[in-house]
mmCIF file of C-alpha atoms in Angstrom:
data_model
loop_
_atom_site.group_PDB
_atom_site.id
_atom_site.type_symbol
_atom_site.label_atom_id
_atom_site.label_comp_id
_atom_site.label_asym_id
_atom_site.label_seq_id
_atom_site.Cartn_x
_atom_site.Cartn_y
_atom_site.Cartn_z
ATOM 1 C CA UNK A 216 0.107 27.935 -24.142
ATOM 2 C CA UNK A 217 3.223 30.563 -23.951
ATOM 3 C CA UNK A 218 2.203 31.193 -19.942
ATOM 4 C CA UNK A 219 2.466 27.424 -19.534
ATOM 5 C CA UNK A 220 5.721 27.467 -21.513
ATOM 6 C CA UNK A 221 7.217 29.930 -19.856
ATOM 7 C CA UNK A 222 6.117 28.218 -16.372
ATOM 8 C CA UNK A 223 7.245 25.050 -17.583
ATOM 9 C CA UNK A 224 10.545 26.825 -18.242
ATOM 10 C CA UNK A 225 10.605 28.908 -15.170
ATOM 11 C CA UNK A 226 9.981 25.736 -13.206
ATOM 12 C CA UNK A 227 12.933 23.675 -14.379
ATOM 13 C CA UNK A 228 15.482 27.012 -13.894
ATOM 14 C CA UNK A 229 14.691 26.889 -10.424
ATOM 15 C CA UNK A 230 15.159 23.206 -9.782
ATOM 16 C CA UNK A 231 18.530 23.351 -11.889
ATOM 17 C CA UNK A 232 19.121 26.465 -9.068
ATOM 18 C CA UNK A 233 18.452 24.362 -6.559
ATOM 19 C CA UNK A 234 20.734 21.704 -7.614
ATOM 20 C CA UNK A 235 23.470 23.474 -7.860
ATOM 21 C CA UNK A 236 23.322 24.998 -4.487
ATOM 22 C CA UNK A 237 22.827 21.292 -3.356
ATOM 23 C CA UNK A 238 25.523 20.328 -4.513
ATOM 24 C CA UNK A 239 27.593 23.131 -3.773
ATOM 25 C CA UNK A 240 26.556 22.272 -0.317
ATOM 26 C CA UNK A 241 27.870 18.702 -0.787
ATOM 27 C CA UNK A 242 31.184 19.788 -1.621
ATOM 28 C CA UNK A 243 31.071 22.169 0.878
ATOM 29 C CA UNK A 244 30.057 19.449 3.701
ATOM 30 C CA UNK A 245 32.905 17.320 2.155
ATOM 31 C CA UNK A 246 35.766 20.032 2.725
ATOM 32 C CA UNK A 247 34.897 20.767 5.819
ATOM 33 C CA UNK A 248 35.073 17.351 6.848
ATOM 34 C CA UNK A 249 38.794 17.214 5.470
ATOM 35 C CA UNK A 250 39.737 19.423 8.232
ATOM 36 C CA UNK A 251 38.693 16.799 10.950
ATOM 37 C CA UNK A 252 42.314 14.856 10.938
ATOM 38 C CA UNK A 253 44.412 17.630 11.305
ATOM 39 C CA UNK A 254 41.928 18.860 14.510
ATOM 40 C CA UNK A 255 41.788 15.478 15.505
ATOM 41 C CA UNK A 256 45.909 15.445 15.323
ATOM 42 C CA UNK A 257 46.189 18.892 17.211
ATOM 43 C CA UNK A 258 43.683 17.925 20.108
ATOM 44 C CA UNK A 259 46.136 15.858 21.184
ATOM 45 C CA UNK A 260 45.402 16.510 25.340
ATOM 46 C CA UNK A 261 42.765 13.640 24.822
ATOM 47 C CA UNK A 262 42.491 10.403 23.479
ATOM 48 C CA UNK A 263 41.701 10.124 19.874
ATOM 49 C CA UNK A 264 38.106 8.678 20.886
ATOM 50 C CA UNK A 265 37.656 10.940 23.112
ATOM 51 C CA UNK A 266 37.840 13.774 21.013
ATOM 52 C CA UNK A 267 35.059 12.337 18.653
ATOM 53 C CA UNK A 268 33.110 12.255 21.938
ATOM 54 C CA UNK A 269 33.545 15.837 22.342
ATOM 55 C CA UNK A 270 32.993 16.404 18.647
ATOM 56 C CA UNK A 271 29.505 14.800 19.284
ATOM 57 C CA UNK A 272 29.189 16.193 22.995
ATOM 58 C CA UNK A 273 30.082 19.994 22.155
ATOM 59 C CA UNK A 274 28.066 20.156 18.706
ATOM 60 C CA UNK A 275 24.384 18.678 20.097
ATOM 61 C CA UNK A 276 23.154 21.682 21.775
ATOM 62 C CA UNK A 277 23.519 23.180 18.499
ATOM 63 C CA UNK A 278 22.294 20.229 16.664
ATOM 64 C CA UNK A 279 19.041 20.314 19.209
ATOM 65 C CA UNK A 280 18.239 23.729 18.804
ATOM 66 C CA UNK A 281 18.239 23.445 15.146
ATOM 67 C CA UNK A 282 16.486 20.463 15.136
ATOM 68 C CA UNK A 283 13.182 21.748 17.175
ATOM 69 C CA UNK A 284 13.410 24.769 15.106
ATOM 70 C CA UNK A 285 13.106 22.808 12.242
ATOM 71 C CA UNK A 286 10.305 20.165 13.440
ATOM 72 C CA UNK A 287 8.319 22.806 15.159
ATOM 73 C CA UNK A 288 8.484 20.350 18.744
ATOM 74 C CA UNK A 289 6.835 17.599 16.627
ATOM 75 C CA UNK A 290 7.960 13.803 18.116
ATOM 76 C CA UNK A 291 9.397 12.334 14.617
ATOM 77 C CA UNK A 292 7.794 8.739 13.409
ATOM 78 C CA UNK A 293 9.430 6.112 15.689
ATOM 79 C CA UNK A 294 10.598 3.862 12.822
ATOM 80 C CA UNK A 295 12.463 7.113 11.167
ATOM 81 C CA UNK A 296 14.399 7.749 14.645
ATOM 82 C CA UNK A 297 15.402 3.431 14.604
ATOM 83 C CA UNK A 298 16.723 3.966 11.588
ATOM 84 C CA UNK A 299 18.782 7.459 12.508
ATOM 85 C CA UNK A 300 19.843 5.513 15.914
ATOM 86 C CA UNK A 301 21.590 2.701 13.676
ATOM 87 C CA UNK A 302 23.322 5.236 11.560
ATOM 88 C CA UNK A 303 24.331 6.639 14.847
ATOM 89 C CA UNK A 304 25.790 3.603 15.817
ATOM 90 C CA UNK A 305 27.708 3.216 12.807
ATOM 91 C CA UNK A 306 28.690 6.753 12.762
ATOM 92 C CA UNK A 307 29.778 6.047 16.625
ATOM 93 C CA UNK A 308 31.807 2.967 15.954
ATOM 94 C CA UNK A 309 33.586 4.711 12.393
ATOM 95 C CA UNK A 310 34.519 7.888 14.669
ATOM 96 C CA UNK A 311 36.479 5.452 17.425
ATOM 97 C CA UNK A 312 37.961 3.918 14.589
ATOM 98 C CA UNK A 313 38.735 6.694 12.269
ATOM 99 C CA UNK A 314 40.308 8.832 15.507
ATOM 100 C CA UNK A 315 42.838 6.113 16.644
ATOM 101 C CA UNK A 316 43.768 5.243 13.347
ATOM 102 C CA UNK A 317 44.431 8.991 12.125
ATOM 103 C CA UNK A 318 46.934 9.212 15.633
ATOM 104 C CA UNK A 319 48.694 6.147 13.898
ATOM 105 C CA UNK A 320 49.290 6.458 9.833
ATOM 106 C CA UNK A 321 49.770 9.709 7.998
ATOM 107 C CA UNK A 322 46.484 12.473 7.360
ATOM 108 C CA UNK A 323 46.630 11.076 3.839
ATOM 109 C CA UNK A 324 46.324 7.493 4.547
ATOM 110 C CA UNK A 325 43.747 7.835 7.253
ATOM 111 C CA UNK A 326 41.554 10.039 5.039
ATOM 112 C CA UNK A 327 42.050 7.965 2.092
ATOM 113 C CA UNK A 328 41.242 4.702 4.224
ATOM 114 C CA UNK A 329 38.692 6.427 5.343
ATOM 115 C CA UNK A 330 36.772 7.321 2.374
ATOM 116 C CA UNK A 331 36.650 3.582 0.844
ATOM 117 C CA UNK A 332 33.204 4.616 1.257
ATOM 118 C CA UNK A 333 33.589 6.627 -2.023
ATOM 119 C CA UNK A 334 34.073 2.991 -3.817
ATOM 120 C CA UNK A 335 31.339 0.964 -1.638
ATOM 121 C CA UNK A 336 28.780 3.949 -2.116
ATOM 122 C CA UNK A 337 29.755 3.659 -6.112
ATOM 123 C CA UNK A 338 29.351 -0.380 -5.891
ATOM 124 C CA UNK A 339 25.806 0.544 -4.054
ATOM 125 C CA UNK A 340 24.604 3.064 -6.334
ATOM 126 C CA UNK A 341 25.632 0.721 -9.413
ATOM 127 C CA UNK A 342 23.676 -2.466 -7.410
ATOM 128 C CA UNK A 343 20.367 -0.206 -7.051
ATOM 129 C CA UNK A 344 20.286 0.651 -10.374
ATOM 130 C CA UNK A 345 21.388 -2.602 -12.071
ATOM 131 C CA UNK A 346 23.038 -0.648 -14.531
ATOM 132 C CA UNK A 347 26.909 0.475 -15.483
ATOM 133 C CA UNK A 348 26.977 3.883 -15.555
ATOM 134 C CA UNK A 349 27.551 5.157 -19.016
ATOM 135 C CA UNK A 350 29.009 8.522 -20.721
ATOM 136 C CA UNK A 351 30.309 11.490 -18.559
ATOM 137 C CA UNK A 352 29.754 9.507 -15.671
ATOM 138 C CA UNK A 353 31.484 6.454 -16.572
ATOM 139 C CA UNK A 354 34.390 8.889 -17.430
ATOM 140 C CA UNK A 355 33.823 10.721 -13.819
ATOM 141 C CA UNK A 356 34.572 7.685 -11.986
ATOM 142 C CA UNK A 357 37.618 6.630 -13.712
ATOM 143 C CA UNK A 358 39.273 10.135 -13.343
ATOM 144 C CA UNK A 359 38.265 10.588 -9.629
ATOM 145 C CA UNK A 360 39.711 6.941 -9.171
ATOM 146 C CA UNK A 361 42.873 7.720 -11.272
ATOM 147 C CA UNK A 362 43.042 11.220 -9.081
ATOM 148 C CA UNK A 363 43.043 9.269 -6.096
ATOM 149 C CA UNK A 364 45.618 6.438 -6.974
ATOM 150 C CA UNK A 365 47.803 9.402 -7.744
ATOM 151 C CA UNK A 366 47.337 11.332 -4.786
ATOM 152 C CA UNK A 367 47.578 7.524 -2.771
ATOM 153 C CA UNK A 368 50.570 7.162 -4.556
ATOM 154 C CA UNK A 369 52.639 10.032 -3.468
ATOM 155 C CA UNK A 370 50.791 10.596 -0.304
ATOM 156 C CA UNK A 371 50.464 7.582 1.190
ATOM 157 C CA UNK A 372 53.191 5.357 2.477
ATOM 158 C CA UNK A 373 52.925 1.748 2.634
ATOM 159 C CA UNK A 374 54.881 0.504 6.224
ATOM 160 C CA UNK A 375 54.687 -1.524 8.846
ATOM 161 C CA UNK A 376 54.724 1.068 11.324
ATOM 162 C CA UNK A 377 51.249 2.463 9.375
ATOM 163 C CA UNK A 378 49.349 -0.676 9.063
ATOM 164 C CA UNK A 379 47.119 -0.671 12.045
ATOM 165 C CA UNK A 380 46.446 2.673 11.409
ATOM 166 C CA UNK A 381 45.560 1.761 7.822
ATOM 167 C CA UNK A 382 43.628 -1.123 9.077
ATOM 168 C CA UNK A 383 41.441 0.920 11.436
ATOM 169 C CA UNK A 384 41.116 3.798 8.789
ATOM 170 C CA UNK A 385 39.719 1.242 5.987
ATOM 171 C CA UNK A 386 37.426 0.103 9.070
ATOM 172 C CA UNK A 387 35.724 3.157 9.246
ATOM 173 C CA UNK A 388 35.042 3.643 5.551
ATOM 174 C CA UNK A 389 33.514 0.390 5.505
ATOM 175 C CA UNK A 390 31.088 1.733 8.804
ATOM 176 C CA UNK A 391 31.147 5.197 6.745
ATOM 177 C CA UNK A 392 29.513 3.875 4.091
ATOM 178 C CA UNK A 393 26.314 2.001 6.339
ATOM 179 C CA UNK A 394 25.931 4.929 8.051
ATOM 180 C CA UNK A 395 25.646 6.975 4.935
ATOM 181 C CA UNK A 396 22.954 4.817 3.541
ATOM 182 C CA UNK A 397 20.762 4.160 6.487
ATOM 183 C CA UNK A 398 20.841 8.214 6.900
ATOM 184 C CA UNK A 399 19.536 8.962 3.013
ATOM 185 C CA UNK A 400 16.831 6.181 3.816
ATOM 186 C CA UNK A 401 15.641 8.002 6.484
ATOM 187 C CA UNK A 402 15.787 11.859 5.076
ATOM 188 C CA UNK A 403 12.906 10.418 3.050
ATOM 189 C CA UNK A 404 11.108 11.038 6.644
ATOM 190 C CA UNK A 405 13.073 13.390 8.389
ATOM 191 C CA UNK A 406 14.655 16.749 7.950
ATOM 192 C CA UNK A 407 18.183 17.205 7.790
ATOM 193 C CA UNK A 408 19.142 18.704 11.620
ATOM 194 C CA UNK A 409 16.471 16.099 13.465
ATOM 195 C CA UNK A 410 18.097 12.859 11.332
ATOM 196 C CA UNK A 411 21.846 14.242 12.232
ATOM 197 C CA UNK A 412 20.490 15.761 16.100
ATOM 198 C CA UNK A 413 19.069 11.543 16.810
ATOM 199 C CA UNK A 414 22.441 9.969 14.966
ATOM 200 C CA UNK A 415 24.705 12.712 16.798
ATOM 201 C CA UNK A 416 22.775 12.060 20.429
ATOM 202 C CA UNK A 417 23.506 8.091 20.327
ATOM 203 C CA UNK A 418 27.048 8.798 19.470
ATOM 204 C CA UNK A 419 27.866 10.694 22.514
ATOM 205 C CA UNK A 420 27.627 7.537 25.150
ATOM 206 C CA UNK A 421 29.017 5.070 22.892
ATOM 207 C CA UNK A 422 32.067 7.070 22.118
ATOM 208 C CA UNK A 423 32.077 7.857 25.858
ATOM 209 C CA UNK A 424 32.245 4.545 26.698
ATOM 210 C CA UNK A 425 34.591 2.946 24.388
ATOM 211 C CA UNK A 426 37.324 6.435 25.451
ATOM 212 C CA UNK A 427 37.047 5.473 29.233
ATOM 213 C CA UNK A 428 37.434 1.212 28.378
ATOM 214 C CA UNK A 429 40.461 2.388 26.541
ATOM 215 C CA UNK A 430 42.315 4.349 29.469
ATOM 216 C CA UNK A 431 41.868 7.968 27.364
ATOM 217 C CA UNK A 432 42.213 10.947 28.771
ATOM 218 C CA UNK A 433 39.144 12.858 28.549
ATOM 219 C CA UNK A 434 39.159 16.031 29.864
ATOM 220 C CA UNK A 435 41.148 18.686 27.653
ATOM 221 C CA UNK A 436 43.560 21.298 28.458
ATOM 222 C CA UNK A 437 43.153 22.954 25.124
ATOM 223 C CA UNK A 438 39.616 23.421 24.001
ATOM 224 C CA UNK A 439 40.213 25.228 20.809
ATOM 225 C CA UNK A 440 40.646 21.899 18.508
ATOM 226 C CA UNK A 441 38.063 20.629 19.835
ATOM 227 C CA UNK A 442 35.433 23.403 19.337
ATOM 228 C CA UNK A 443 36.494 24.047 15.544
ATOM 229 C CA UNK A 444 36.551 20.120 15.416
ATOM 230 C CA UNK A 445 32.911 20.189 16.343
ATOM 231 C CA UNK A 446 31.303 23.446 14.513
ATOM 232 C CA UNK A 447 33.424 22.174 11.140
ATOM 233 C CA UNK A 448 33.359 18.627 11.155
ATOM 234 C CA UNK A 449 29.573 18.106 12.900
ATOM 235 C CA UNK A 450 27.952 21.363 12.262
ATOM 236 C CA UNK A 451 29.037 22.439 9.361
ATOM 237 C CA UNK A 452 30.089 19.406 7.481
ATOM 238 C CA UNK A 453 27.823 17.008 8.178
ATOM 239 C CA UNK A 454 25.020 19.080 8.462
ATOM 240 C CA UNK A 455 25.737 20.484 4.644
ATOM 241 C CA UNK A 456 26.143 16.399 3.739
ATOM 242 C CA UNK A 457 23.349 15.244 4.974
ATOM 243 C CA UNK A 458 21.032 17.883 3.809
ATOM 244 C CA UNK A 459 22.322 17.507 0.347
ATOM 245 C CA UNK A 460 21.842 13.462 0.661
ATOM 246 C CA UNK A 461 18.568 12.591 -0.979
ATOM 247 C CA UNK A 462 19.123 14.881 -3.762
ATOM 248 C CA UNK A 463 22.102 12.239 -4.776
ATOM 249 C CA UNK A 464 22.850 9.290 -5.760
ATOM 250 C CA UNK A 465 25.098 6.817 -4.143
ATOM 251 C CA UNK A 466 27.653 7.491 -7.252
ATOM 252 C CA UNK A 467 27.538 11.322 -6.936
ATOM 253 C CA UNK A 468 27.762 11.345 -3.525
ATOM 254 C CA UNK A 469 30.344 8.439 -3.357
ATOM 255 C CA UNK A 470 32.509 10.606 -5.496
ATOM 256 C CA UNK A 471 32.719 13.689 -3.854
ATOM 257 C CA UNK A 472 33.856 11.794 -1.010
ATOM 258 C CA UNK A 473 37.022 11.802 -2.839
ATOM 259 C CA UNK A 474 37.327 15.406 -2.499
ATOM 260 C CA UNK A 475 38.517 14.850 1.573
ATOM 261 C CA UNK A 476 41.567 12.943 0.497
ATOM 262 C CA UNK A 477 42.941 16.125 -1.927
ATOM 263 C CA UNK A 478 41.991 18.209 0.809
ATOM 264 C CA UNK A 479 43.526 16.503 3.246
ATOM 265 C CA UNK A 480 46.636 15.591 2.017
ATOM 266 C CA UNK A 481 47.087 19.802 1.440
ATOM 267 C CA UNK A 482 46.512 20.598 5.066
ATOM 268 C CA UNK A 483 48.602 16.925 5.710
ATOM 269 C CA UNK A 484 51.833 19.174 3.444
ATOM 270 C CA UNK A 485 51.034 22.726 5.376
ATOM 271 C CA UNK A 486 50.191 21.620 8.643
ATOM 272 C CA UNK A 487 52.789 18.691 9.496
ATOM 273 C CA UNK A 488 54.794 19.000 6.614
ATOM 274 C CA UNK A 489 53.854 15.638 4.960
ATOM 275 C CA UNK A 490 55.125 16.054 1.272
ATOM 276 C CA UNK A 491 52.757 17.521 -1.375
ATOM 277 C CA UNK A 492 54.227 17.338 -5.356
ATOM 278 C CA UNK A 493 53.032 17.598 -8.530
ATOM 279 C CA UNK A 494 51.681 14.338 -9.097
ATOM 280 C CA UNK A 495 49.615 14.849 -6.104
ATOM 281 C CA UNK A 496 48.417 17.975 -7.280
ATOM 282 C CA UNK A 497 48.147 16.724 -10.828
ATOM 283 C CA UNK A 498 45.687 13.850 -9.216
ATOM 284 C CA UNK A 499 43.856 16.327 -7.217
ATOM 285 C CA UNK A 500 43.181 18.330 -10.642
ATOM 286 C CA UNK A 501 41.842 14.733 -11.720
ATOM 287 C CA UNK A 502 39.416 14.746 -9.006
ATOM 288 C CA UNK A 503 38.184 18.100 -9.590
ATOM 289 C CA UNK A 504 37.398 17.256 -13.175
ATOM 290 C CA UNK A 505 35.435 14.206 -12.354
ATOM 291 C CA UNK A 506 33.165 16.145 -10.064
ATOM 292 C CA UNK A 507 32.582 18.634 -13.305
ATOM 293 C CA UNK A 508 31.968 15.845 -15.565
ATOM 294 C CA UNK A 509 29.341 14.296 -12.865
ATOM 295 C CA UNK A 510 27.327 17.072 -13.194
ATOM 296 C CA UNK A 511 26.833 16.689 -17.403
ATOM 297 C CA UNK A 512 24.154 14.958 -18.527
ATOM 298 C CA UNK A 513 24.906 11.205 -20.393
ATOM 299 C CA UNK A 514 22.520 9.988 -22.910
ATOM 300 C CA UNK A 515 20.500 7.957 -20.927
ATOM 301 C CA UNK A 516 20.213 9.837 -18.070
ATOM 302 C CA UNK A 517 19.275 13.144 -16.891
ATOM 303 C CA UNK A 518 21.620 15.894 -15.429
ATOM 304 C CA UNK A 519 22.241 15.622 -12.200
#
């Protein structure tokens, strides 16, 4: 009885390890991908779509290698790669949207915009479940959404001379937030690197194509921006995101979402000297505190 105990026990230490480092690695996924409007801002030899095209383009020999690695050579189940093309397209159709509005509103207000998917993924989670979320989490979600009316508050600037910007940037959070649920449908059936290698290789002619119909320039000067923009938005961050994914919920990982906007809005003051007070670092401590309370169990439902 004690050897089963202590199995029992050793068990459930390893799996509350291993959730940790998951979500360590979502919050590390999510601050990397903070970084992409300031590269997106400083690659500024090519279009805004056509940096997300080299983004995609410069990342998927990576992305392949890892991806055979991981499957061994094995052809993945042809629904599975359907469903990782349609994220793709999503994911194709955010970036062009994301990358022009960024080049026209502030860092703040395009990553802000752009993480409405932090709300619609919320909404989602709360529509699977059928069920308000209750105790620490209940409390999460109102702190991260306080945090981040403070840090829109101070950060963001309502004007004219912002608004298709904003327009485009709430755009892609709304295609954000499809492509983030069709890809934790399918990590049910694929591993991380194959799911992002499929999404990330249907990207690259789409975003090609939509860069050329808009006049962009395509070919850099200055590869730099575009490198970094590729191994930490692509490699790094979304390969951390979506390998944390189906260890989630749509709440949790709608939430940390909201850790691109603090990020951003820092590297928004330091790079490109977009103001940064207290309130918005008194908002950003309000998002930090949800994502601590996220992780304590309520009375209804387990840790997560």
């Amino acid at each position: 009885m004690t050897a089963k105990m202590d199995s029992g026990d050793g068990s459930g230490q390893a799996k509350a390890r291993a959730n940790r480092w998951a979500f360590a690695a979502l919050l590390g996924g999510n601050i990397a991908l903070s970084l992409g409007a300031m590269l997106v801002r400083l690659a500024d030899d090519v279009g805004p779509t056509a940096s997300a095209f080299w983004r995609m383009t410069l990342a998927l020999p990576l992305l392949l290698l890892f991806a055979w690695r991981e499957s061994g050579g094995r052809i993945p189940p042809r629904r599975a790669v359907m469903v990782a093309a349609a994220a793709g397209i999503f994911f194709a159709l955010d970036l062009a949207a994301w990358h022009v509005g960024i080049l026209n509103t502030k860092i703040a207000n395009a990553t802000l915009f752009g993480n409405c998917a932090s709300l619609l993924l919320v909404l989602w989670g709360i529509f699977l479940t059928r069920e308000l979320p209750r105790g620490w989490q209940a409390l999460a979600i109102l702190l991260a959404f306080a945090g981040s009316a403070l840090l829109m508050g101070q950060s963001y600037e309502l004007s004219p001379a912002y608004l298709a910007g904003d327009l485009l940037s709430l755009l892609a959070g709304m295609l954000y937030t499809g492509y983030v649920i069709l890809m934790k449908q399918v990590r049910g059936t694929l591993e991380p690197w194959t799911a992002l290698t499929i999404a990330s290789a249907v990207c690259v002619p789409l975003l090609l194509a939509v860069a050329v119909a808009l006049g962009e320039p395509v070919m850099p000067g200055d590869w730099t921006p575009l490198i970094l923009l590729a191994l930490t938005s692509q490699i790094v961050g979304q390969g951390l995101m979506i390998w944390s994914l189906p260890r989630f919920t749509p709440l949790v990982i709608g939430l940390t979402l909201l850790v691109q906007p603090a990020v951003a809005a820092l590297a928004g003051w330091l790079m490109f000297g977009e103001r940064l007070g207290p309130i918005d670092l008194f908002g950003g401590m309000l998002v930090g505190a949800a994502l601590v309370l996220i992780r304590l169990p309520s009375r209804r439902m387990a840790p997560i």
